[in-house]
PDB file of C-alpha atoms in Angstrom:
ATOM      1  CA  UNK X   1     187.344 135.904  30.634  1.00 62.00           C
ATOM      2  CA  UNK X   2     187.632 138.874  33.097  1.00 80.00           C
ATOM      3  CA  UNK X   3     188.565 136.764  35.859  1.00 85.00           C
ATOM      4  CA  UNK X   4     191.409 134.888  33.743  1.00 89.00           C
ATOM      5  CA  UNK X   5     192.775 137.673  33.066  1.00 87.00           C
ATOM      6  CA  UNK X   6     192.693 139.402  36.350  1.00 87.00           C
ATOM      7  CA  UNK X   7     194.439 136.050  38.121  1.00 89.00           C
ATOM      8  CA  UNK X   8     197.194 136.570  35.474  1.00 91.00           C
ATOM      9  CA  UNK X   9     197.734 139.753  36.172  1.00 91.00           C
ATOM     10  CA  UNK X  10     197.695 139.089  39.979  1.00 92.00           C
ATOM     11  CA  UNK X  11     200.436 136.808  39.058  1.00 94.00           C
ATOM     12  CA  UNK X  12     202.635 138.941  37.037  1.00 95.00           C
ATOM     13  CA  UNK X  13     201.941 141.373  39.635  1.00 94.00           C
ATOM     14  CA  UNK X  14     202.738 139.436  42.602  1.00 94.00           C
ATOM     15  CA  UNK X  15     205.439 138.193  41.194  1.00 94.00           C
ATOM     16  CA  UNK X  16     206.850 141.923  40.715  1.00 95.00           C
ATOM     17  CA  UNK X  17     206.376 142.762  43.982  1.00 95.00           C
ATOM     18  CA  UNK X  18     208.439 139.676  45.282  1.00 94.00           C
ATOM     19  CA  UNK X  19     211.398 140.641  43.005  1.00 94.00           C
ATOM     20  CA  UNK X  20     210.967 144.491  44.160  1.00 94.00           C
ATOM     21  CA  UNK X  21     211.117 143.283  47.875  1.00 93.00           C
ATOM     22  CA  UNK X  22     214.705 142.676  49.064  1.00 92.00           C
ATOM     23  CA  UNK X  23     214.928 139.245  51.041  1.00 88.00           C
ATOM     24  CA  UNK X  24     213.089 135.971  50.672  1.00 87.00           C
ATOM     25  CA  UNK X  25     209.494 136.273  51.078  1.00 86.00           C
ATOM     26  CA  UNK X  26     208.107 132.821  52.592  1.00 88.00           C
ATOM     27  CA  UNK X  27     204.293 133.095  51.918  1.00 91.00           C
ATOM     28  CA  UNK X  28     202.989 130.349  48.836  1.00 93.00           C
ATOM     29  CA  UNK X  29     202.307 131.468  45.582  1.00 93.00           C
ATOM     30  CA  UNK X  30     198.396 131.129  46.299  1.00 94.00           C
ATOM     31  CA  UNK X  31     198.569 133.760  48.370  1.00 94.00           C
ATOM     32  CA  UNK X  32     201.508 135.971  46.241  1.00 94.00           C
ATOM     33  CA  UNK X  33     198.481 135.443  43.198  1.00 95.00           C
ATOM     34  CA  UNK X  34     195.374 136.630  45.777  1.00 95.00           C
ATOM     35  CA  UNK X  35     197.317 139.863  47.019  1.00 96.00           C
ATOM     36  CA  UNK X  36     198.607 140.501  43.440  1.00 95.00           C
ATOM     37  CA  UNK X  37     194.907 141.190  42.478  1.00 95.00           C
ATOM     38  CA  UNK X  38     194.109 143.059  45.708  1.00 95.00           C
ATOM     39  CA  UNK X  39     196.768 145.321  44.858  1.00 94.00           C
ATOM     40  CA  UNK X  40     195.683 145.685  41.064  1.00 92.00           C
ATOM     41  CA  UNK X  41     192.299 146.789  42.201  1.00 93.00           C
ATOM     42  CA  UNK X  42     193.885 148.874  44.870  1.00 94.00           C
ATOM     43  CA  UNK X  43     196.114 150.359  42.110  1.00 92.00           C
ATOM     44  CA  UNK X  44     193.183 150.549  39.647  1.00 89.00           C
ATOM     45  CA  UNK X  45     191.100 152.218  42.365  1.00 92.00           C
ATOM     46  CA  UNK X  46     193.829 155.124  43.543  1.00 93.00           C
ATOM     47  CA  UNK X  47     194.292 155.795  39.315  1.00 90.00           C
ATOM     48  CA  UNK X  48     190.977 156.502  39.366  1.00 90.00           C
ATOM     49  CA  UNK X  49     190.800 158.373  42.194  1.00 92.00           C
ATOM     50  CA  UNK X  50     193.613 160.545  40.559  1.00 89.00           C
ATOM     51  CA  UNK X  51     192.049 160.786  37.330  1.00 85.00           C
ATOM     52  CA  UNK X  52     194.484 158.776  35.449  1.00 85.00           C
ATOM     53  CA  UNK X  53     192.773 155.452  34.668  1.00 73.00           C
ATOM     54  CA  UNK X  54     192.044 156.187  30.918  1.00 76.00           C
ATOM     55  CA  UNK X  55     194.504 157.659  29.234  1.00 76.00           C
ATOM     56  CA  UNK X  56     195.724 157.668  25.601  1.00 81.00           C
ATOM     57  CA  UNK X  57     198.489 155.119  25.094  1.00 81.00           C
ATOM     58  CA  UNK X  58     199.606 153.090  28.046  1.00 81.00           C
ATOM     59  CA  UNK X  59     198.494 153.736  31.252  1.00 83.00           C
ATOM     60  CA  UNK X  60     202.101 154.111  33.186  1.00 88.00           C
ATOM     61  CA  UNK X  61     200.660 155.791  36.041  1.00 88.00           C
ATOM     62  CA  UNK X  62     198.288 153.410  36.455  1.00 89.00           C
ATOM     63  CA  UNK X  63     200.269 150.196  36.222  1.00 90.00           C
ATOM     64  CA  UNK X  64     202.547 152.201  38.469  1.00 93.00           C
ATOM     65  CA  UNK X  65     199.797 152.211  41.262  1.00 93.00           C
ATOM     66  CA  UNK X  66     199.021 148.532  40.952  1.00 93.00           C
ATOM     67  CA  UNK X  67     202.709 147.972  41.157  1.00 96.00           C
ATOM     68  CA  UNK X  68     203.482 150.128  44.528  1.00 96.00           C
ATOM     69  CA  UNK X  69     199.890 148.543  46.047  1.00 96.00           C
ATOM     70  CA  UNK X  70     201.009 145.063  45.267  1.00 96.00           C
ATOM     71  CA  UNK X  71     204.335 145.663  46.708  1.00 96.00           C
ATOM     72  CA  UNK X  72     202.557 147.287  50.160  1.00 96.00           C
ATOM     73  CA  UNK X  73     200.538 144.038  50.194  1.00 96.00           C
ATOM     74  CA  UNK X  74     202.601 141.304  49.692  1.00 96.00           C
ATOM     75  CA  UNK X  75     205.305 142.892  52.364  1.00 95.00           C
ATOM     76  CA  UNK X  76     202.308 143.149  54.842  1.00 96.00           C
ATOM     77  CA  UNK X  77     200.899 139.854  54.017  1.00 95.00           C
ATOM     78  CA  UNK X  78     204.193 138.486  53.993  1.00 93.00           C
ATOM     79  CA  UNK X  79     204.615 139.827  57.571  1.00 93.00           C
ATOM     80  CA  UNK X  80     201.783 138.437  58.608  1.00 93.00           C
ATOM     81  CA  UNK X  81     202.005 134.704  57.110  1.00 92.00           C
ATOM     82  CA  UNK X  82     205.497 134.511  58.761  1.00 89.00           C
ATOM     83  CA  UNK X  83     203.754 135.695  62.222  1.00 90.00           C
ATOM     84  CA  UNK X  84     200.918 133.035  61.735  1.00 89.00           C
ATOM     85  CA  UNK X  85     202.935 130.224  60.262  1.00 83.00           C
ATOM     86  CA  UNK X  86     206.479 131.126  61.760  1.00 72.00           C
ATOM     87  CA  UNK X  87     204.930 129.823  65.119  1.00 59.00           C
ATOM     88  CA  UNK X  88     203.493 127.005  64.085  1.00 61.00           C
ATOM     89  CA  UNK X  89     206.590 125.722  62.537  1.00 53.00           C
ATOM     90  CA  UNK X  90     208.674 126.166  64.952  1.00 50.00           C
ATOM     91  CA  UNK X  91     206.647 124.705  67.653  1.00 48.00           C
ATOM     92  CA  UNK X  92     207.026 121.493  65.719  1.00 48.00           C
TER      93      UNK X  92
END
């Protein structure tokens, strides 16, 4: 069940961070999902690093941090897919 829920929340997450980013992003959803969970670790990773991964309630920080790190990712990813695949296309 972990990993259900972790691809979910990839996705949600993912998805966030293509609505935060201004422009069209032109990298698959596959790849939106797999950097969504990178940054959720990420973000799970500097909360606990900070000392706010537990907390009473909800964790806003935390969620916060997944948030920013799946933003960072999917702009660099994005940057890269359109380097790798932007001259592929075009050569056709």
């Amino acid at each position: 069940m972990g990993w259900l829920w972790a691809i979910i929340v990839g996705f949600v997450l993912g998805l966030l961070a293509k609505a935060i980013l201004p422009g069209k992003q032109h990298m698959p959803l596959w790849l939106t999902t797999v950097l969504g969970i990178i940054g959720g670790v990420a973000g799970n990773s500097l909360a606990a690093s900070f000392g706010i991964d537990e907390t009473k309630g909800i964790d806003w920080g935390r969620h916060a941090l997944q948030i920013a790190a799946a933003v960072v990712l999917v702009f660099l990813g994005d940057l890269v897919y359109k380097m790798v695949r932007g001259n592929k296309r075009e050569m056709t």
